[in-house]
XYZ file of C-alpha atoms in Angstrom:
426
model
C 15.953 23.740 28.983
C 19.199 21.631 28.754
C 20.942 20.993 25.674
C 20.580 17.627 24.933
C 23.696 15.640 24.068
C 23.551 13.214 21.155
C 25.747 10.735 20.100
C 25.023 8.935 16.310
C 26.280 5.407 15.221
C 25.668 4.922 11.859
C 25.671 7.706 9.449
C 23.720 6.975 6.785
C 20.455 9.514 5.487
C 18.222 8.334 8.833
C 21.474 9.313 11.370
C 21.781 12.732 9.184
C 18.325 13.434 9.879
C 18.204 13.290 13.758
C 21.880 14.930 13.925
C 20.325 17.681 11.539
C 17.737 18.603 14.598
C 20.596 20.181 16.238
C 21.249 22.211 13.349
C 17.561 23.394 13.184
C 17.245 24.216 17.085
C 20.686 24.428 18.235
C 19.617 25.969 21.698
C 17.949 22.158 22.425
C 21.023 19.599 21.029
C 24.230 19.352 20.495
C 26.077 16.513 18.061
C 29.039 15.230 20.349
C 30.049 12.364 18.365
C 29.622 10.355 14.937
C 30.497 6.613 15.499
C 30.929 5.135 11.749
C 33.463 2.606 9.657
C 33.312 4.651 6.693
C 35.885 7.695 6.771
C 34.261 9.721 4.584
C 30.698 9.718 6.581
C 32.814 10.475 9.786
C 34.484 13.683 7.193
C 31.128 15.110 6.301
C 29.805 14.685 9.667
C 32.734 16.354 11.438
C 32.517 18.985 8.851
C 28.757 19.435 8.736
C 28.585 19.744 12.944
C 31.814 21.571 13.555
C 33.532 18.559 15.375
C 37.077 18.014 16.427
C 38.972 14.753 14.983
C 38.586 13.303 18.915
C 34.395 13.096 18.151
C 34.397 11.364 15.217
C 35.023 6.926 15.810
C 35.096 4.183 13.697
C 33.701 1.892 16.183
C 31.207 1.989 19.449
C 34.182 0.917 21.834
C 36.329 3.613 20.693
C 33.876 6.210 21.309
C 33.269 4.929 25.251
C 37.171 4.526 25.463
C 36.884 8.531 24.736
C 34.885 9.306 27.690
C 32.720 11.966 25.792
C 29.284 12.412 27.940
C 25.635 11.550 25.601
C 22.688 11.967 26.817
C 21.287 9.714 24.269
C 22.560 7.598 21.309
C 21.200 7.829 18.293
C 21.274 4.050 16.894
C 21.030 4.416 12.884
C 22.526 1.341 11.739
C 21.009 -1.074 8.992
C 18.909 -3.499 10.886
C 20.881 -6.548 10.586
C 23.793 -4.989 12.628
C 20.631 -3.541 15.299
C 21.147 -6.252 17.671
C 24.490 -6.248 18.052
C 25.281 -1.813 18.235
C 21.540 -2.168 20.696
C 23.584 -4.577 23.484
C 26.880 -2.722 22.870
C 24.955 0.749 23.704
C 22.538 -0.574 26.391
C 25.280 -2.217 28.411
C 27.451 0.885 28.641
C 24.213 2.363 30.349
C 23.744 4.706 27.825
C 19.866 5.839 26.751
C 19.298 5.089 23.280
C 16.798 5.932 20.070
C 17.135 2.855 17.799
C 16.436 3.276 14.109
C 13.191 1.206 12.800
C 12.574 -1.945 12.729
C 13.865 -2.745 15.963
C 15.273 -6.863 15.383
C 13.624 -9.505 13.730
C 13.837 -12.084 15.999
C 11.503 -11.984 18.823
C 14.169 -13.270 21.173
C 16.496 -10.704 20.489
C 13.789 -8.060 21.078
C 13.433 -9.235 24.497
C 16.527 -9.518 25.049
C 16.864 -6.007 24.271
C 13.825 -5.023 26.370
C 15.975 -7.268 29.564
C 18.944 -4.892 29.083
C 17.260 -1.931 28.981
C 15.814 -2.944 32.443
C 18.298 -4.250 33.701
C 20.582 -1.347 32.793
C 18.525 1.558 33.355
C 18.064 2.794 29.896
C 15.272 4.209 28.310
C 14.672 3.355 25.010
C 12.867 5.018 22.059
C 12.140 3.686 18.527
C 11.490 6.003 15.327
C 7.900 5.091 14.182
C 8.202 8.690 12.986
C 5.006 8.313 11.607
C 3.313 8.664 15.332
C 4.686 12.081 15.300
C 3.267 13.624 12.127
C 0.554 16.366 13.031
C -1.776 13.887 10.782
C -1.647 11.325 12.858
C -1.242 13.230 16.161
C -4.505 14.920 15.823
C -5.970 11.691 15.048
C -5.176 10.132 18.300
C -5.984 12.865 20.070
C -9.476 13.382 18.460
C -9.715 9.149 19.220
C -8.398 9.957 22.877
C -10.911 13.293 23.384
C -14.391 10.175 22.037
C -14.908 12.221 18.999
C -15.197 8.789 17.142
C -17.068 6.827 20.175
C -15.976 2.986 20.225
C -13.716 2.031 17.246
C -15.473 -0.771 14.932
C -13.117 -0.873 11.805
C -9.915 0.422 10.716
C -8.885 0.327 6.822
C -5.415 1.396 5.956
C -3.501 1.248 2.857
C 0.043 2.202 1.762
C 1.072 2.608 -1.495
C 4.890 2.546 -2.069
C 6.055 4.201 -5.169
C 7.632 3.256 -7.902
C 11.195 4.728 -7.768
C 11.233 4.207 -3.975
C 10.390 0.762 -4.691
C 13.019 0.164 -6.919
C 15.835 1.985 -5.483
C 14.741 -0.086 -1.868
C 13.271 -3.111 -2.043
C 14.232 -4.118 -5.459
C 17.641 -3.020 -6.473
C 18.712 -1.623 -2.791
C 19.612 -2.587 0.287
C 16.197 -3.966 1.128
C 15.989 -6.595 -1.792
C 16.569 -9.680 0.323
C 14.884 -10.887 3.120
C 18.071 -12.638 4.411
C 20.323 -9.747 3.820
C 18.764 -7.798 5.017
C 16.892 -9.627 7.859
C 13.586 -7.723 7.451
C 10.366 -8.545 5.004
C 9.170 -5.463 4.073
C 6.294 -5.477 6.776
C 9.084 -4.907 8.613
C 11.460 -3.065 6.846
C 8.604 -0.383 5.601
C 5.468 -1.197 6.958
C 6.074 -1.470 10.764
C 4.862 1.868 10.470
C 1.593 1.097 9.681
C 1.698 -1.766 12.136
C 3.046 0.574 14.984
C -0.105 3.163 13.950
C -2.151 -0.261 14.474
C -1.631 -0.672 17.717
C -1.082 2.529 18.949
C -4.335 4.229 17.324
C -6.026 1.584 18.390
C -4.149 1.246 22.390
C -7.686 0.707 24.236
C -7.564 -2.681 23.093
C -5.332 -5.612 22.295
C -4.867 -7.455 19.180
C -5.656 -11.433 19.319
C -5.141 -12.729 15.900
C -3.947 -11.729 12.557
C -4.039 -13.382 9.375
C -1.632 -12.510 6.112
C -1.236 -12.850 2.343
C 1.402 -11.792 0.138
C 2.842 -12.223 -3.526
C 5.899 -10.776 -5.293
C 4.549 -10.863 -8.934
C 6.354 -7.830 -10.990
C 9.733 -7.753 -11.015
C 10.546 -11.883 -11.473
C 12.865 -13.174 -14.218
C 9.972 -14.785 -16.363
C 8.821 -11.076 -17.156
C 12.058 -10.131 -18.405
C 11.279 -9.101 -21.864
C 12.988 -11.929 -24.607
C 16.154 -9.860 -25.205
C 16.432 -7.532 -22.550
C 19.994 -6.877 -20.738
C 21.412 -7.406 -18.028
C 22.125 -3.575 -17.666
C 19.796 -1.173 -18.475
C 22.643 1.124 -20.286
C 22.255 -0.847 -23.455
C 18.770 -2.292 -23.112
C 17.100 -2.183 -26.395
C 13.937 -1.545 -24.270
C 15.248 1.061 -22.237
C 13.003 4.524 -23.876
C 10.032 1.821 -23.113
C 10.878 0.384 -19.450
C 9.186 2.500 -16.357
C 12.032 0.971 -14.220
C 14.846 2.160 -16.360
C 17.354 2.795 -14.335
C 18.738 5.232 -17.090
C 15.341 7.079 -16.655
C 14.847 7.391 -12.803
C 18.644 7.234 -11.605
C 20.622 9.340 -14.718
C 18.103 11.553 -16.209
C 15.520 12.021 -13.394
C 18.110 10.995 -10.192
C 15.516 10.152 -8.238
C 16.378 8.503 -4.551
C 20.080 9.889 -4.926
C 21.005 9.222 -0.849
C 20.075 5.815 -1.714
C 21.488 5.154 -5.707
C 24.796 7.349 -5.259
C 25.578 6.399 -1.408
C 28.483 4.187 -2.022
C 30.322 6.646 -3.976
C 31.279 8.388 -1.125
C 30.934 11.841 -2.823
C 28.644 14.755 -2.156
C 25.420 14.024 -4.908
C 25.308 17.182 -6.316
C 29.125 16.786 -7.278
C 29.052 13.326 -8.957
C 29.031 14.515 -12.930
C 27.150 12.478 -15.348
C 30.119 10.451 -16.494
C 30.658 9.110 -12.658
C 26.971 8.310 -12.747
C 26.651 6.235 -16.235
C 29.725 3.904 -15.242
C 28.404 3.285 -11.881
C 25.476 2.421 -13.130
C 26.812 -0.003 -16.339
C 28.354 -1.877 -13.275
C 26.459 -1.684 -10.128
C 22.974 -3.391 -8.949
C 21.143 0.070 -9.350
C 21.826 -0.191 -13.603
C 20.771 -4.059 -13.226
C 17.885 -5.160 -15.250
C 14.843 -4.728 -12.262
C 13.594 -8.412 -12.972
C 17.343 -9.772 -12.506
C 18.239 -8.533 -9.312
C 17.557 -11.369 -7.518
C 15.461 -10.496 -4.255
C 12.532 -11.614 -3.380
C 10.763 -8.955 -0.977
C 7.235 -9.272 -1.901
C 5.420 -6.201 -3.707
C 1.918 -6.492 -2.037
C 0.711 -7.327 1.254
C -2.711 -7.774 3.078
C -2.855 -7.669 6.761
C -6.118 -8.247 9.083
C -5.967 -8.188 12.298
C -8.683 -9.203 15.464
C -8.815 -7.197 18.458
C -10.202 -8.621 22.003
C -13.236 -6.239 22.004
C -14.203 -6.796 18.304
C -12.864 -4.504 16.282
C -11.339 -5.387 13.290
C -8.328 -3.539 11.014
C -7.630 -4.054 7.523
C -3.868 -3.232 5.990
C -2.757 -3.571 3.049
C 0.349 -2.859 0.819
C 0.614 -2.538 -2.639
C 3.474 -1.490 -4.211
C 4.895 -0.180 -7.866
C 2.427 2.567 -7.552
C 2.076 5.735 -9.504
C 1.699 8.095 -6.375
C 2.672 7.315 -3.109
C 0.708 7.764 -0.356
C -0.676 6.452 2.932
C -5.194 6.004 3.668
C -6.677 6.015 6.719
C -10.480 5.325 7.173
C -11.949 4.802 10.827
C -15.591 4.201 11.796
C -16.741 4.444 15.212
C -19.612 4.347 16.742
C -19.938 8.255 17.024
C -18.046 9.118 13.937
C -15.418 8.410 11.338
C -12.164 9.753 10.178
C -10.821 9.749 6.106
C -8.069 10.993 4.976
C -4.325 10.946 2.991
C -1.281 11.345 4.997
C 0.739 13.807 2.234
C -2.379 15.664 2.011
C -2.124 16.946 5.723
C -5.944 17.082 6.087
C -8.690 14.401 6.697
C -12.347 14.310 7.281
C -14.256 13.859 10.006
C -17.531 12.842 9.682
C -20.675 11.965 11.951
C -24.100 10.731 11.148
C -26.798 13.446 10.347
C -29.839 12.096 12.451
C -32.332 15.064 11.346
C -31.562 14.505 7.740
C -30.806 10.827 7.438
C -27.416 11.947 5.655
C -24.374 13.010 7.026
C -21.997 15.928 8.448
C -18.473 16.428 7.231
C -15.680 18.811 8.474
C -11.954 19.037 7.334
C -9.331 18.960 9.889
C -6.337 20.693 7.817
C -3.179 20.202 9.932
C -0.696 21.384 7.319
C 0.319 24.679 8.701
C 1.658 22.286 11.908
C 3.722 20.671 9.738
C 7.642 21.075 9.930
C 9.716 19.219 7.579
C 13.370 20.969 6.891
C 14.445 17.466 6.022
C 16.401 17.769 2.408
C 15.089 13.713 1.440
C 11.738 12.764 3.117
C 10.650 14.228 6.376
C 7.499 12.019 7.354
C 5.227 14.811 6.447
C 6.653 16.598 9.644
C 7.464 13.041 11.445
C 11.473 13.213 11.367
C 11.060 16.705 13.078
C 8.349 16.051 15.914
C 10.036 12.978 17.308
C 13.288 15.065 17.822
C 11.302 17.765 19.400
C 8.977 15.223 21.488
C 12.581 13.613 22.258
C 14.077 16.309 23.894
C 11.624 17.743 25.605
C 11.091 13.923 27.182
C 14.658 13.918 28.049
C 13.921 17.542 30.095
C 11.778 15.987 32.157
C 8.707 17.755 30.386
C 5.217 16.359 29.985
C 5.032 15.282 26.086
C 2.540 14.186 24.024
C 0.955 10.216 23.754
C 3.812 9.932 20.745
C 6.712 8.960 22.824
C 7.638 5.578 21.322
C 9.043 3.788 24.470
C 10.517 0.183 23.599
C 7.729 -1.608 25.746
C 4.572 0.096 23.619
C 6.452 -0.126 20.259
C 6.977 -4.270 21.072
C 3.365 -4.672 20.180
C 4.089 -3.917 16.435
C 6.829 -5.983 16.122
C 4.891 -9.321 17.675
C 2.269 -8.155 15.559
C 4.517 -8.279 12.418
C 6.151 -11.303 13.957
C 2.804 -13.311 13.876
C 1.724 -11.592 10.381
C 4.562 -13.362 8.451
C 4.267 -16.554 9.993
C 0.501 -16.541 8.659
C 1.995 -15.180 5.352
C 3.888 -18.296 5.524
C 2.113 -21.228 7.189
C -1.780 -19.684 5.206
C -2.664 -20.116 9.077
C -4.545 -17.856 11.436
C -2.277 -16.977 13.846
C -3.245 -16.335 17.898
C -1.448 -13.885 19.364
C 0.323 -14.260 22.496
């Protein structure tokens, strides 16, 4: 097998994690260069891949002026600088694995999808999720008839608490314009891209939408709450202390402590409380000011009359992702983090039913420190390379022209969240 070569721009927790594959199986890849503006991500990533001062670059051109050979590129940015590092990498005819969401814009998707045909690339997106043995096994078992023809899909994703805080709330992800993504996009695309793909026989024709963002508003600010949690007279009280779940419990730390620039485990508690008495991840949660919304209902129409059912909800105590598919042979239940579901067929004999569990949790790999997709973040890497050998993979392999479909399907989602129209899809 060759060692694949991989080049990262953007060095944030998602470019660790693919980078980190070639710690894991170094026989398979290789880290060649680390293309970021901030000097002390390019430090930790020369440091943590053994790299030489010429691999590390501030910026895309400076890397091709270098003339270091990739195999791939590893696009990691945030999504609102996608567009731009996708044209820069596709026009230097380089093959690329772009961070998800994709764009936001439907024109700037296609244009993507033009210079990526035009320029001989292939490209790959991270809908991790399709590479979990959980949902791997369900495709396959969809793929072998087990289930028959596919009647309803109900999915559900429940986002929790701290990770909705430190994201959507107080992070990066708080603002629809500053981010360019709503959070069907920026979280969910996941579950759109397991739409489509789990359901590939058949095409979706229209999708409807409703959403609210009803917690974390300034009219439930409690009458004489801060503006900092540090000296909230609610504080003990408040489940979205930040005092609780960033300084006592440090939950989320790659996303809270990023822009200190300093290894987490060596910020000390007094580095912590001022950052916090200053910066948007101490701010009261209903005065931060975004407006991402915190749940979501999706249903979507396919051609042949099946019908799926999403929704989001968000805040929640445990988080967790449902499946539930009928078919006309069987059905499939089951919990993503629990690495098992049920299958289940009808019991003619005894006008009941049969049930086995399909426990894929000794498939699972996760050696990621924060996260792992319940053995996602490992299986695309692995899929990946063996792709880019020339090997026969499995039905994961997220090329840009099958992962499209999740994005129009988000596109037309939020302009039915947005118009209360039923929107046809083109």
């Amino acid at each position: 097998m060759k060692k694949i070569k991989l080049a990262v721009v953007g060095y944030g927790n998602r470019g660790q994690v693919y980078a980190d594959y070639s710690l894991d199986e170094p026989e398979e890849m290789e880290v060649v260069a680390v293309i970021d503006p901030n000097e002390y991500k390019l430090k930790v990533a020369r440091e943590r891949y053994k790299l030489s001062e010429k691999q590390v670059f501030t910026s895309f051109s400076d890397f091709l002026a270098s003339g270091l050979e990739a195999d791939i590129v590893a696009n990691a940015t945030m999504e609102q600088l996608h567009y731009q590092t996708a044209v820069e990498i596709l026009k230097s005819k380089h093959n690329m694995l772009i961070e998800k969401p994709i764009v936001a814009k439907k024109d700037e998707l296609t244009e993507i999808y033009r210079l990526a045909n035009e320029n001989g690339c292939k490209v790959f997106v991270c809908h991790v999720l399709r590479y979990s043995p959980f949902y791997k096994t369900i495709k396959m078992m969809i793929e072998d008839g087990k289930l028959g023809e596919i009647t309803s899909m109900e999915m559900n994703e429940h986002v929790w608490l701290p990770h909705y805080l430190s994201s959507y709330v107080r992070g990066k992800w708080r603002s629809e314009e500053e981010c360019t993504s709503p959070i069907l996009l920026a979280k969910c695309c996941h579950d759109m891209d397991l739409i489509c793909w789990l359901n590939a026989d058949s095409k979706p024709t229209r999708v409807s939408s409703f959403a609210h963002r009803r917690i974390y508003n300034p009219q439930n600010k409690p009458k004489g709450a801060t503006d900092y949690c540090y000296n909230c007279p609610f504080e003990k009280d408040c489940d979205s202390s930040a005092m609780n779940l960033n300084y006592r419990h440090d939950t989320m730390p790659f996303l809270v402590w990023d822009s200190l620039n300093k290894p987490y485990n060596e910020i000390t508690a007094e580095e912590r409380l001022e950052f916090l008495k200053k910066d948007i991840y101490g701010k009261c949660a209903y005065d931060c000011g975004g407006d991402i919304v915190d749940r979501q209902n999706v249903i979507v129409d396919f051609e042949d009359g099946r019908v799926v059912a999403f929704t989001l909800s968000c805040a929640s105590c445990r988080p967790d992702r449902y499946i539930h598919i009928v078919g006309t042979k069987g059905e499939i239940e089951g919990k993503l983090e629990e690495h098992r579901f049920i299958y289940r067929t009808y019991d003619k004999e005894n006008v009941s039913y049969k049930e086995e569990i399909i426990d894929v949790s000794k498939k699972v790999v996760n050696r990621a420190k924060y996260g792992g997709h319940c053995g996602g973040d490992y299986g695309i890497m692995h899929d990946l390379v063996r792709y880019l050998n020339g090997e026969e993979t499995s039905s994961s392999i997220t090329f840009l022209h099958d992962s499209m479909a999740s994005h129009f399907l988000v596109y037309g989602a939020e302009e039915s969240r947005k118009t209360g129209s039923i929107v046809e899809l083109k």
